Short mmCIF file of C-alpha atoms in Angstrom, two decimals:
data_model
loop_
_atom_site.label_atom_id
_atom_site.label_comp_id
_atom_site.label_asym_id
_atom_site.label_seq_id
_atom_site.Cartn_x
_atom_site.Cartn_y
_atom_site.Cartn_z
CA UNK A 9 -49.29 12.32 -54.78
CA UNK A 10 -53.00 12.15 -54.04
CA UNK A 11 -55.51 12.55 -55.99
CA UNK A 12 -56.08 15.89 -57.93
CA UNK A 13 -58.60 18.62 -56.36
CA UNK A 14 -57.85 21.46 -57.86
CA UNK A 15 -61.08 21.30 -60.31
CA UNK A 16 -62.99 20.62 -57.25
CA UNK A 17 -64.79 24.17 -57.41
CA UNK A 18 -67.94 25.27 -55.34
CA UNK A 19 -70.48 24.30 -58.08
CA UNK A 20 -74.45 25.22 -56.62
CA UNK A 21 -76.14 23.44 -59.09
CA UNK A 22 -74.16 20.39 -60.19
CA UNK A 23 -73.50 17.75 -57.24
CA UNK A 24 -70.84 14.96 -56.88
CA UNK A 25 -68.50 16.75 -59.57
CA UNK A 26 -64.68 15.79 -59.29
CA UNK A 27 -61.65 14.98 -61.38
CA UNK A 28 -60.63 11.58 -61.05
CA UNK A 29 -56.85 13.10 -61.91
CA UNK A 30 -54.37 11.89 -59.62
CA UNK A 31 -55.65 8.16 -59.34
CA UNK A 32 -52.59 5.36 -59.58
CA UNK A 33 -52.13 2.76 -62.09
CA UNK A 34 -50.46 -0.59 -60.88
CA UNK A 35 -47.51 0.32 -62.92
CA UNK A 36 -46.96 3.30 -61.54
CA UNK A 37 -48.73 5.71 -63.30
CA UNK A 38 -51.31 8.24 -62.73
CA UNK A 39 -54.36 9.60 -64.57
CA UNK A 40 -53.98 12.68 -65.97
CA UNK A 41 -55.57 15.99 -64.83
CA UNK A 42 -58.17 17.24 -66.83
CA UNK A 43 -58.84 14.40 -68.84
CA UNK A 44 -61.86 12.57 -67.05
CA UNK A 45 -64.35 13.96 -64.94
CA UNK A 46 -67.83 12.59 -62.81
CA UNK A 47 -70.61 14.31 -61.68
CA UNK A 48 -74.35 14.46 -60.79
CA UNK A 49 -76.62 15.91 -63.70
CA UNK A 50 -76.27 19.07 -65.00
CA UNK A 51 -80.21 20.02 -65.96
CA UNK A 52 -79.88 22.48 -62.69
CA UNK A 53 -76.16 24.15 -63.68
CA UNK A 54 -76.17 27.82 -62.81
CA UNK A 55 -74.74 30.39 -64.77
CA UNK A 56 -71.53 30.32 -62.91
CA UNK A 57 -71.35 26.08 -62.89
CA UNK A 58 -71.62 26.59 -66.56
CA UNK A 59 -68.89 28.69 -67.27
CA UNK A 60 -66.80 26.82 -65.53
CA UNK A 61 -68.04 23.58 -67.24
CA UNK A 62 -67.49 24.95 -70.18
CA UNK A 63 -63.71 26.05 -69.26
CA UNK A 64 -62.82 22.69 -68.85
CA UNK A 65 -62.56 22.85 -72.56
CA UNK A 66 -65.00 19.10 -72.60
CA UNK A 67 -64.98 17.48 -75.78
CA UNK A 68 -68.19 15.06 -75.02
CA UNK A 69 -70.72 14.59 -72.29
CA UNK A 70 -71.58 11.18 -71.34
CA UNK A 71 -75.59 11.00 -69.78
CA UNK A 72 -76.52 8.21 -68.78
CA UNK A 73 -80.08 8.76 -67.26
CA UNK A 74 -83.26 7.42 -69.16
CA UNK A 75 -86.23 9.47 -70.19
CA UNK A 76 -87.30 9.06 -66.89
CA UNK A 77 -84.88 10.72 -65.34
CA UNK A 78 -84.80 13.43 -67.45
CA UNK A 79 -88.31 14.25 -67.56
CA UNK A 80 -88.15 14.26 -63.71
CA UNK A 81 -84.71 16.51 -63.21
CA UNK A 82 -85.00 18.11 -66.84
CA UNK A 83 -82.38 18.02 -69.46
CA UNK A 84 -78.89 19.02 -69.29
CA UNK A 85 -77.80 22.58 -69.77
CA UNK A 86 -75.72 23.13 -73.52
CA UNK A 87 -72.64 23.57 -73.12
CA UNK A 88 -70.95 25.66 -76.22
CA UNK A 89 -68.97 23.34 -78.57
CA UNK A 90 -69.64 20.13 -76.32
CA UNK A 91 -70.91 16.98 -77.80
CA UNK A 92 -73.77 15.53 -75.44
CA UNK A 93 -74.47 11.62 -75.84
CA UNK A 94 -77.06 10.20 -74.10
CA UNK A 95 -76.68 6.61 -73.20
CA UNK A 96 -79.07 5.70 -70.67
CA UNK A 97 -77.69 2.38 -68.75
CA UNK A 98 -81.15 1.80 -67.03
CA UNK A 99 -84.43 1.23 -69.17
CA UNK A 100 -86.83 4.11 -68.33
CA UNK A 101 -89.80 1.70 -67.47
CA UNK A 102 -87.23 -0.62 -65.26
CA UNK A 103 -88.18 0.24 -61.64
CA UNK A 104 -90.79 2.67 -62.42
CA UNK A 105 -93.35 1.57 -60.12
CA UNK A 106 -90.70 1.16 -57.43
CA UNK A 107 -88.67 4.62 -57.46
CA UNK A 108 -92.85 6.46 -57.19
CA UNK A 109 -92.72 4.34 -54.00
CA UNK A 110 -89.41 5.71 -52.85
CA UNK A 111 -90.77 9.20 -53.47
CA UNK A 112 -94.69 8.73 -52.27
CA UNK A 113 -95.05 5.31 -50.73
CA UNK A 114 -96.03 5.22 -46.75
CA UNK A 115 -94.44 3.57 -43.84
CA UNK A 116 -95.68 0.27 -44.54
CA UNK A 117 -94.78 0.28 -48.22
CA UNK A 118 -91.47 1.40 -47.84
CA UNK A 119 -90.81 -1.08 -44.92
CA UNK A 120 -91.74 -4.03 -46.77
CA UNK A 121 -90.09 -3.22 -49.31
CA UNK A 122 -86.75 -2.16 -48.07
CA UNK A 123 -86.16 -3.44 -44.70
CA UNK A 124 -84.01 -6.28 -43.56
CA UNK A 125 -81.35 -5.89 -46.23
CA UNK A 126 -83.95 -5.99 -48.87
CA UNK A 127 -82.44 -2.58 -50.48
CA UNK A 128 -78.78 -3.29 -50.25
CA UNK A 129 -79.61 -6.77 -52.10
CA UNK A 130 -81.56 -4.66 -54.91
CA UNK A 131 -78.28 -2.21 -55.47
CA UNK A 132 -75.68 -5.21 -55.73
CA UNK A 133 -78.21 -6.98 -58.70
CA UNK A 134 -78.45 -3.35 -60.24
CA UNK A 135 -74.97 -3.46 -60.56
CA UNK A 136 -74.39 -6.92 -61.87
CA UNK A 137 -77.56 -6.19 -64.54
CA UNK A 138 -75.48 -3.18 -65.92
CA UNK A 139 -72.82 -5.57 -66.03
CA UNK A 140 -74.59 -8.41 -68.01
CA UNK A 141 -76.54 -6.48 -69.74
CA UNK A 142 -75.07 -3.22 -71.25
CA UNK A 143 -71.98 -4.21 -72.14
CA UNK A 144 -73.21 -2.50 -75.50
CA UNK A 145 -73.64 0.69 -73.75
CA UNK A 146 -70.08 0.85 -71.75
CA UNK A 147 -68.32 -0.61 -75.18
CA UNK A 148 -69.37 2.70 -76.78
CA UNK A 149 -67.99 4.87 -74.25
CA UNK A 150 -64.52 3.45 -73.72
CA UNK A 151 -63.99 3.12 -77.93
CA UNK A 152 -65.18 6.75 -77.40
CA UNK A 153 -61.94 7.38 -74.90
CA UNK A 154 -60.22 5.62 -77.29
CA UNK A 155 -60.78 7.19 -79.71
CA UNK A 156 -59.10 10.34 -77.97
CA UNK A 157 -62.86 12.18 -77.15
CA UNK A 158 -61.44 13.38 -74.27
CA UNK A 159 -61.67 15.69 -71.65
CA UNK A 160 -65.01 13.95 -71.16
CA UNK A 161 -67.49 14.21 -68.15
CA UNK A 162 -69.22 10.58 -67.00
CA UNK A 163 -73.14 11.66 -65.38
CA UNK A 164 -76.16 10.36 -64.61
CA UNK A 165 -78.84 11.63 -61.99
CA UNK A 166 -76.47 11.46 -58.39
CA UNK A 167 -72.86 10.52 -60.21
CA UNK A 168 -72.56 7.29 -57.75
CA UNK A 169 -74.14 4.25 -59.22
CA UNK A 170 -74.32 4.60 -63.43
CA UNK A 171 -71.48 6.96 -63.76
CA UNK A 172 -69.90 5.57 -60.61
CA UNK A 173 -69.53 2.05 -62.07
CA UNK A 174 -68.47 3.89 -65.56
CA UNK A 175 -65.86 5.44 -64.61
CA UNK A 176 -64.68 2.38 -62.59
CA UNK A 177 -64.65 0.59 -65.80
CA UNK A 178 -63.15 3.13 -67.36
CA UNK A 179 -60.71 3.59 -64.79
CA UNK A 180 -59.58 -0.76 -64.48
CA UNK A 181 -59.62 -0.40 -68.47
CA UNK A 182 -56.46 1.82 -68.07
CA UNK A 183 -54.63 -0.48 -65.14
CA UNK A 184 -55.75 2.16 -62.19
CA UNK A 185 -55.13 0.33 -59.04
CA UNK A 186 -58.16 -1.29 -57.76
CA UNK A 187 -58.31 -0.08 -54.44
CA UNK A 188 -58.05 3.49 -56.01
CA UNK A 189 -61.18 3.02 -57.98
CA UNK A 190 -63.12 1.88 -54.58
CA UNK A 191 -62.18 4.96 -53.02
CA UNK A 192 -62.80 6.93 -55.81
CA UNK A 193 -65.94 5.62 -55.65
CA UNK A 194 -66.59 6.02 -51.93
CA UNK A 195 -65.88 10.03 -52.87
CA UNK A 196 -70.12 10.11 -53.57
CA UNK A 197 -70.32 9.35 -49.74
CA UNK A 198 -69.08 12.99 -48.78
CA UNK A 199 -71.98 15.19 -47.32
CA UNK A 200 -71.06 17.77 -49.85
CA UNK A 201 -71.39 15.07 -52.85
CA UNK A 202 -74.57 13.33 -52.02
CA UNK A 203 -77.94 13.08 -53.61
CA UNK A 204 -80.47 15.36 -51.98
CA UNK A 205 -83.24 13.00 -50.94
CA UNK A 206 -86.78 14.19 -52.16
CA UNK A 207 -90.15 12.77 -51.13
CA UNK A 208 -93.33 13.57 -51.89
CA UNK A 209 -94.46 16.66 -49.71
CA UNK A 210 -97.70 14.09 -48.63
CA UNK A 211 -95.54 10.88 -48.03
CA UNK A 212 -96.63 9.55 -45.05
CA UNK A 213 -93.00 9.65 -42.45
CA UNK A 214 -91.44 12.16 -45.16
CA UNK A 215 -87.52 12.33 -44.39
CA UNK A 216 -87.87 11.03 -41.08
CA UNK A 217 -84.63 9.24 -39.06
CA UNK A 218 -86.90 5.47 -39.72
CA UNK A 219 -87.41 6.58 -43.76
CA UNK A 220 -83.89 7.76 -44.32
CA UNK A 221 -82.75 4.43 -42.62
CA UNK A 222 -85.05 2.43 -44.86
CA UNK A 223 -83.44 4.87 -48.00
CA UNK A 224 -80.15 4.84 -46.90
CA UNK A 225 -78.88 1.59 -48.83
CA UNK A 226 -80.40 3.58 -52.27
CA UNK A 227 -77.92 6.23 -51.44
CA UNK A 228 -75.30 5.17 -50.40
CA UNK A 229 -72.13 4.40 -52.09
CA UNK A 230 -71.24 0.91 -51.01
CA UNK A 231 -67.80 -1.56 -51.34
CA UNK A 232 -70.59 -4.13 -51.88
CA UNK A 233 -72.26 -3.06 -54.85
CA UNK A 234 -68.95 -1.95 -56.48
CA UNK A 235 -67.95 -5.71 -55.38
CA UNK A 236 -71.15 -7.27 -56.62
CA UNK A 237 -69.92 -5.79 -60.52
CA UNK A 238 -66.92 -6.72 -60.31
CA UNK A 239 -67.92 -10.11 -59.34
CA UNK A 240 -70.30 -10.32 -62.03
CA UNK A 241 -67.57 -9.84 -64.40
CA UNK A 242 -66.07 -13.03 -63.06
CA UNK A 243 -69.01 -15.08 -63.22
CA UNK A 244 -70.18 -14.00 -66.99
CA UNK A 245 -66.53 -13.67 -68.50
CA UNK A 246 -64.05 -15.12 -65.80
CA UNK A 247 -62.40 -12.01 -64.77
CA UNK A 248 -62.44 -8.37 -65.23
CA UNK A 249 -59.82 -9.34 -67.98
CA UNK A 250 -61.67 -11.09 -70.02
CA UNK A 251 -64.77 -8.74 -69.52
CA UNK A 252 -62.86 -6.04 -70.99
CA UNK A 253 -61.31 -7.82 -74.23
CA UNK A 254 -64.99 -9.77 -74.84
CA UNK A 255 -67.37 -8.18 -73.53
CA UNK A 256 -66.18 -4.65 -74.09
CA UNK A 257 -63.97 -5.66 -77.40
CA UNK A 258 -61.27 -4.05 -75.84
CA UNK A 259 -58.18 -4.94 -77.88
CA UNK A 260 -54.38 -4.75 -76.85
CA UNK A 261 -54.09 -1.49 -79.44
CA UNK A 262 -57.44 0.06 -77.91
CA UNK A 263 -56.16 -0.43 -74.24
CA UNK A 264 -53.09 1.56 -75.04
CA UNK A 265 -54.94 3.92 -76.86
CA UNK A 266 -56.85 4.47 -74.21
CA UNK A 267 -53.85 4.66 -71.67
CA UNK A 268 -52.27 7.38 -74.04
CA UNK A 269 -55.06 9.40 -73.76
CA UNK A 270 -55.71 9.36 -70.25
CA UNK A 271 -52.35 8.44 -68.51
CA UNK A 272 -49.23 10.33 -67.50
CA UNK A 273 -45.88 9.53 -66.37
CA UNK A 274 -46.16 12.53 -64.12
#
C-alpha cells in the first residue's frame, strides 16, 4: 500500500497540498486517511479550493508564517467552523533584509551571497534553529494532535521547509518509518508542488537559468536539510528520542494518544 492520493485534487490556488495518509510506521502501521494534511498557504484559495477545504471536515489550521509572510501573500481564507492558529516558527524580522535581496537584489548581490554552497549551508542552520529554538512552538502542535484536534492541515508560505519539518516531527512522533518521512518530504520537489519563484519585475537577471541556479538551494526540498534537523536533535538532546520526551514533553500516554488519533491498523 502506498501512500494515499485520493485527496490529491486539482486545487488552483493552494500549492503543495497532500494527505500524508498511507505513510508506514516501523511496526507496521499506517497513518490514517484524512487525518493529517500539508500544504502551501491558503490566502489565494479559490472558491472551488475552498469548498473542498472545507469538506475535509478540518478541525484546526496550523500557520506557521510570520507577519511577514502574511502581509506579503495575505491572510488565509476562513474556512466555516475551522479553528485557525497561527504559530509562526520564523521571527518576522529574522532574514528580512535577506529574503528583499532574493526578490530585488542584482547579479552581484545574489552571487555573493548564495554561490558556492553558501545557500544550501543557510537552509541546513534554518532547520537546526527551528530545532533548538521552537521547541515551544512544535510542543503546542503535537499536544494539539494529542489532544485529538484532528483532521488538521500543517502550512506555511510553500508547505516544504516550516510545515515540511512539522509534519516530519509529527510524523517520527507516531513511529512512521524514517525513510517514509524523507520521501514524504521530497513530495514538495514535484513541478506541480513547488513554490512559484517571484522577483522583483526590475531585478537585475530576473528568473534567468544563472538566478534560478543561485535560488535553487532556497527551493528546493533537500535530504540535507531534513538531515541537518534531525541531527540537531542528536546534538541538543541525544536523539530524536529524547527530543521528543524533553524537548517536546512528549510522554508515553501522549505518544499513544497521539498514535490513536492518527494511526490505523488498516
Amino acid at each position: 500500500m502506498t501512500q494515499q492520493q485520493s485527496a490529491e485534487p486539482a486545487l488552483t490556488g493552494v500549492r503543495n497540498f497532500r494527505d500524508v495518509g498511507g505513510l508506514p510506521t516501523v511496526d507496521g502501521r499506517r497513518v490514517r486517511p484524512g487525518k493529517l494534511y500539508r500544504s502551501g498557504h491558503l490566502a489565494h484559495a479559490t472558491d472551488e479550493d475552498r469548498e473542498f477545504l472545507t469538506g475535509l471536515g478540518l478541525h484546526t489550521v496550523f500557520d506557521f508564517r510570520n507577519a511577514a509572510d502574511q502581509a506579503l501573500e495575505g491572510p488565509d481564507v476562513e474556512l466555516p467552523g475551522v479553528r485557525n492558529v497561527n504559530i509562526p516558527l520564523t521571527d518576522p524580522a529574522e532574514g528580512a533584509d535577506f529574503w528583499r535581496m532574493v526578490r530585488d537584489g542584482d547579479l552581484a548581490q545574489l552571487r555573493a551571497a548564495l554561490s558556492d554552497g553558501q545557500a544550501a549551508d543557510r537552509m541546513a542552520r534554518s532547520y537546526r534553529i527551528m530545532v533548538r529554538r521552537r521547541t515551544p512552538e512544535h510542543r503546542r502542535v503535537l499536544h494539539s494532535l494529542a489532544e485529538s484536534h484532528v483532521p488538521a492541515l500543517m502550512h506555511c508560505a510553500a508547505g516544504k521547509d516550516r510545515a515540511g519539518l512539522s509534519i516530519a516531527v509529527a510524523l517520527l512522533a507516531v513511529g512512521v518509518d524514517r525513510e517514509a518521512i524523507t520521501a514524504d518530504y521530497l513530495e514538495s520537489n514535484s513541478p506541480h508542488r513547488r513554490y512559484r519563484v517571484r522577483r522583483g519585475k526590475n531585478a537585475e537577471g530576473g528568473l534567468s537559468p544563472e538566478v534560478m541556479e543561485l535560488l535553487a538551494p532556497l527551493f528546493d526540498a533537500r535530504v540535507s536539510y531534513l538531515d541537518a534537523a534531525f541531527s540537531e536533535m542528536t546534538d541538543s538532546w541525544g536523539g530524536p528520542e529524547r527530543y521528543l520526551s524533553e524537548g517536546l514533553g512528549l510522554t508515553p500516554a501522549h505518544r499513544e494518544r497521539l498514535r490513536a488519533a492518527l494511526l490505523t491498523d488498516d
